[in-house]
Every structure is written in structure tokens, then in C-alpha cells.
Amino acid sequence: TGCYIASGLYVVTFIGCYFFTQGAAESRKKDLAAKCVDPAVTFNSVWSMFSTEELMYFKKNSAGKHEQAGFQSFDTYGSSGATAAMVKYIKSIPFGAVVAVGAQDSAENKMTADGYKALRMIGASGTNLQHQKGYGLIGRRGMLAGAALETEVNSLQVTLSTKFKCKDCFTQLRVKSAGKNNGNSASFYLDGKQLVEKVARGLTVVCFKTVNG
């Protein structure tokens, strides 16, 4: 009788452990899904005083390649109206779309609580931007706040790079940003080619889409 009881307890314990581990695994998957990140994502980063290099491997997409879908600058330094326009623009980006942000000159003066909240919608930490400092971000619409690749806000010049895979391609996205006295620029590169668009003072927001090809 004692052997039967012991065997029964063993089976109950085994089943309990199995469902516990399965539940933990599913919880982890849901957490990663909420961040729009594939469970197999790997990160590599190298930091220096004036620049940042990071690599991120995004989940494969069903489409063939990525291309620019939107590109707009907002004078978040000189106009609260521009900041409001940026909030509206970010909210209009489809959930799951890759988004890049870069600062030129200075971007912090007219930033509002809603402005920082909008940045958090694409994975930013919401840390206050600094006067005439570089800033770069690469994330996705709908990411959890703080889950995106993001440079420190007190660097004079920054470079942020990410690589993400689609079904049959390998795409690299890079953001370069410099404050007024250290280059005064914001530039974006897709697979090594600079996106030739007008960039102005403040924050520039670029979004991408996947297409067949």
C-alpha cells in the first residue's frame, strides 16, 4: 500500500512540476509578445562616451523586405504645436511597425508629458531629453515602455544600429544624431543607404513597413 501511495505522490508531483514549467514558459512568451519581440531575440551592444552601437534581431516577418513608410520632422524645441503634431503622428502608426527617432540641434524645450508618453508608445523609456544632445531610438509601435533600443540622453553624438530579419532578407537600420554644437544632424540609413529626406530641428520620426519582394 505504501508503494502505491508513494507512486501516486510521485505522479502528482511530476504533473505539478510539468504544468508549472509550461505555465512559466507561456508567461515568458506572452511577456515577449507584448514587447513585440521574438523569443529567440539576441542583443549585442557596445557603448562609448560619444556614440552607441547596438544590434537587435527582430522576429521574421511574412513579407519579403522592409521599406520606408513615413518620414517627418517635428520642432519639439520651438513649438508645442509641433509636439502635439508628433503625438498625433505616432498614434497613427500601425501597431507592430518598426519606428526610428533621431534628434537634431535640440529637441527638449517644448516637449510635453503627452510627447514623452507618445515616445513610450514606441518603446522609449520616457527619460527627459537634454539640451543640444544627440538622441536616437529604434523600436516598434506598441512596444512596452523601455523595451526599444534607445541611446542615453546626455551624449553629444550618438549612433544606434539594429539588424532585423524578414522571411528572405536581412535589413539593417541605423540612426545617427548630434546636438547643435557637435554635428547638428539627424540621419537615417536603411541597409547602408541614407534616406534622403528633409530633417529639421527637433525630433524626426521615421516608420517602416514590410512589402513583398
Tab-separated table of N, CA and C in Angstrom, residues 44 52-59 61 64-68 98-100 137-140 149 159-166 168-176 187-195 206-210:
chain	number	residue	atom	x	y	z
A	44	ASN	N	23.214	42.559	-28.800
A	44	ASN	CA	24.635	42.841	-28.664
A	44	ASN	C	24.801	44.344	-28.631
A	52	THR	N	26.947	55.149	-29.670
A	52	THR	CA	26.342	53.891	-29.273
A	52	THR	C	26.179	53.001	-30.484
A	53	GLU	N	26.525	51.741	-30.353
A	53	GLU	CA	26.290	50.762	-31.413
A	53	GLU	C	25.526	49.604	-30.796
A	54	GLU	N	24.349	49.280	-31.290
A	54	GLU	CA	23.582	48.160	-30.779
A	54	GLU	C	23.030	47.337	-31.935
A	55	LEU	N	22.905	46.039	-31.708
A	55	LEU	CA	22.322	45.147	-32.701
A	55	LEU	C	21.123	44.462	-32.067
A	56	MET	N	20.049	44.365	-32.823
A	56	MET	CA	18.863	43.687	-32.338
A	56	MET	C	18.283	42.867	-33.481
A	57	TYR	N	17.975	41.605	-33.225
A	57	TYR	CA	17.404	40.748	-34.251
A	57	TYR	C	15.901	40.626	-34.007
A	58	PHE	N	15.114	41.259	-34.895
A	58	PHE	CA	13.663	41.222	-34.760
A	58	PHE	C	13.097	39.920	-35.298
A	59	LYS	N	11.866	39.625	-34.916
A	59	LYS	CA	11.179	38.438	-35.396
A	59	LYS	C	11.015	38.498	-36.914
A	61	ASN	N	9.394	38.398	-40.478
A	61	ASN	CA	8.087	38.789	-40.985
A	61	ASN	C	7.709	37.918	-42.176
A	64	GLY	N	8.485	40.178	-47.720
A	64	GLY	CA	9.831	39.978	-48.223
A	64	GLY	C	10.881	40.990	-47.810
A	65	LYS	N	10.508	42.249	-47.593
A	65	LYS	CA	11.514	43.243	-47.247
A	65	LYS	C	10.853	44.432	-46.554
A	66	HIS	N	11.698	45.311	-46.004
A	66	HIS	CA	11.200	46.497	-45.321
A	66	HIS	C	11.493	47.738	-46.167
A	67	GLU	N	10.607	48.715	-46.102
A	67	GLU	CA	10.849	49.978	-46.776
A	67	GLU	C	10.234	51.116	-45.961
A	68	GLN	N	10.714	52.316	-46.246
A	68	GLN	CA	10.228	53.499	-45.545
A	68	GLN	C	8.748	53.730	-45.835
A	98	VAL	N	8.001	49.009	-37.394
A	98	VAL	CA	9.300	49.460	-36.906
A	98	VAL	C	9.363	50.986	-37.008
A	99	VAL	N	9.858	51.639	-35.964
A	99	VAL	CA	9.919	53.101	-35.914
A	99	VAL	C	11.302	53.537	-35.451
A	100	ALA	N	11.835	54.591	-36.080
A	100	ALA	CA	13.112	55.162	-35.677
A	100	ALA	C	12.927	56.643	-35.372
A	137	LEU	N	16.480	56.412	-31.230
A	137	LEU	CA	15.626	55.321	-30.764
A	137	LEU	C	15.216	54.461	-31.950
A	138	ILE	N	15.176	53.147	-31.749
A	138	ILE	CA	14.616	52.216	-32.730
A	138	ILE	C	13.721	51.248	-31.970
A	139	GLY	N	12.438	51.232	-32.319
A	139	GLY	CA	11.501	50.363	-31.622
A	139	GLY	C	10.366	49.952	-32.532
A	140	ARG	N	9.250	49.622	-31.935
A	140	ARG	CA	8.047	49.262	-32.681
A	140	ARG	C	6.843	49.933	-32.027
A	149	LEU	N	15.379	49.902	-28.429
A	149	LEU	CA	16.785	50.300	-28.398
A	149	LEU	C	16.811	51.815	-28.300
A	159	THR	N	25.112	57.065	-32.299
A	159	THR	CA	24.792	56.228	-33.450
A	159	THR	C	24.138	54.967	-32.913
A	160	LEU	N	22.975	54.640	-33.434
A	160	LEU	CA	22.230	53.474	-32.987
A	160	LEU	C	21.949	52.601	-34.197
A	161	SER	N	22.323	51.326	-34.123
A	161	SER	CA	22.136	50.414	-35.250
A	161	SER	C	21.362	49.177	-34.824
A	162	THR	N	20.538	48.669	-35.715
A	162	THR	CA	19.813	47.441	-35.449
A	162	THR	C	19.699	46.631	-36.723
A	163	LYS	N	19.699	45.316	-36.596
A	163	LYS	CA	19.506	44.428	-37.736
A	163	LYS	C	18.276	43.576	-37.453
A	164	PHE	N	17.383	43.486	-38.419
A	164	PHE	CA	16.222	42.637	-38.232
A	164	PHE	C	15.954	41.834	-39.490
A	165	LYS	N	15.471	40.612	-39.284
A	165	LYS	CA	15.264	39.669	-40.385
A	165	LYS	C	13.811	39.644	-40.811
A	166	CYS	N	13.589	39.444	-42.106
A	166	CYS	CA	12.265	39.113	-42.599
A	166	CYS	C	12.350	37.717	-43.217
A	168	ASP	N	12.907	36.418	-46.182
A	168	ASP	CA	14.040	36.081	-47.037
A	168	ASP	C	14.961	37.281	-47.237
A	169	CYS	N	15.124	38.072	-46.190
A	169	CYS	CA	16.021	39.226	-46.295
A	169	CYS	C	16.645	39.511	-44.944
A	170	PHE	N	17.594	40.414	-44.940
A	170	PHE	CA	18.296	40.817	-43.720
A	170	PHE	C	18.445	42.327	-43.793
A	171	THR	N	17.777	43.053	-42.913
A	171	THR	CA	17.707	44.500	-43.008
A	171	THR	C	18.434	45.170	-41.858
A	172	GLN	N	19.216	46.193	-42.181
A	172	GLN	CA	19.897	46.967	-41.149
A	172	GLN	C	19.332	48.376	-41.118
A	173	LEU	N	19.042	48.856	-39.945
A	173	LEU	CA	18.545	50.215	-39.750
A	173	LEU	C	19.484	50.941	-38.812
A	174	ARG	N	19.852	52.166	-39.188
A	174	ARG	CA	20.797	52.940	-38.378
A	174	ARG	C	20.308	54.371	-38.217
A	175	VAL	N	20.471	54.900	-37.022
A	175	VAL	CA	20.127	56.290	-36.726
A	175	VAL	C	21.364	56.991	-36.191
A	176	LYS	N	21.671	58.174	-36.751
A	176	LYS	CA	22.768	58.996	-36.254
A	176	LYS	C	22.194	60.342	-35.811
A	187	SER	N	20.274	61.631	-39.081
A	187	SER	CA	20.238	60.915	-40.359
A	187	SER	C	19.846	59.469	-40.126
A	188	PHE	N	19.215	58.882	-41.153
A	188	PHE	CA	18.674	57.537	-41.061
A	188	PHE	C	19.147	56.727	-42.263
A	189	TYR	N	19.525	55.473	-42.019
A	189	TYR	CA	20.075	54.618	-43.066
A	189	TYR	C	19.368	53.271	-43.053
A	190	LEU	N	18.950	52.813	-44.216
A	190	LEU	CA	18.328	51.506	-44.378
A	190	LEU	C	19.221	50.678	-45.287
A	191	ASP	N	19.770	49.592	-44.751
A	191	ASP	CA	20.726	48.753	-45.479
A	191	ASP	C	21.893	49.562	-46.037
A	192	GLY	N	22.386	50.502	-45.231
A	192	GLY	CA	23.560	51.276	-45.607
A	192	GLY	C	23.282	52.486	-46.470
A	193	LYS	N	22.051	52.652	-46.947
A	193	LYS	CA	21.708	53.788	-47.805
A	193	LYS	C	20.950	54.844	-47.004
A	194	GLN	N	21.447	56.069	-47.074
A	194	GLN	CA	20.804	57.141	-46.326
A	194	GLN	C	19.441	57.483	-46.924
A	195	LEU	N	18.453	57.651	-46.063
A	195	LEU	CA	17.130	58.079	-46.503
A	195	LEU	C	17.186	59.583	-46.746
A	206	VAL	N	10.590	58.286	-38.162
A	206	VAL	CA	10.532	57.521	-39.408
A	206	VAL	C	9.909	56.160	-39.102
A	207	CYS	N	8.920	55.763	-39.905
A	207	CYS	CA	8.328	54.434	-39.719
A	207	CYS	C	8.520	53.606	-40.979
A	208	PHE	N	8.452	52.295	-40.823
A	208	PHE	CA	8.737	51.370	-41.911
A	208	PHE	C	7.619	50.344	-42.033
A	209	LYS	N	7.518	49.733	-43.224
A	209	LYS	CA	6.542	48.695	-43.475
A	209	LYS	C	7.204	47.566	-44.216
A	210	THR	N	6.576	46.391	-44.187
A	210	THR	CA	7.099	45.255	-44.936
A	210	THR	C	6.296	45.094	-46.215
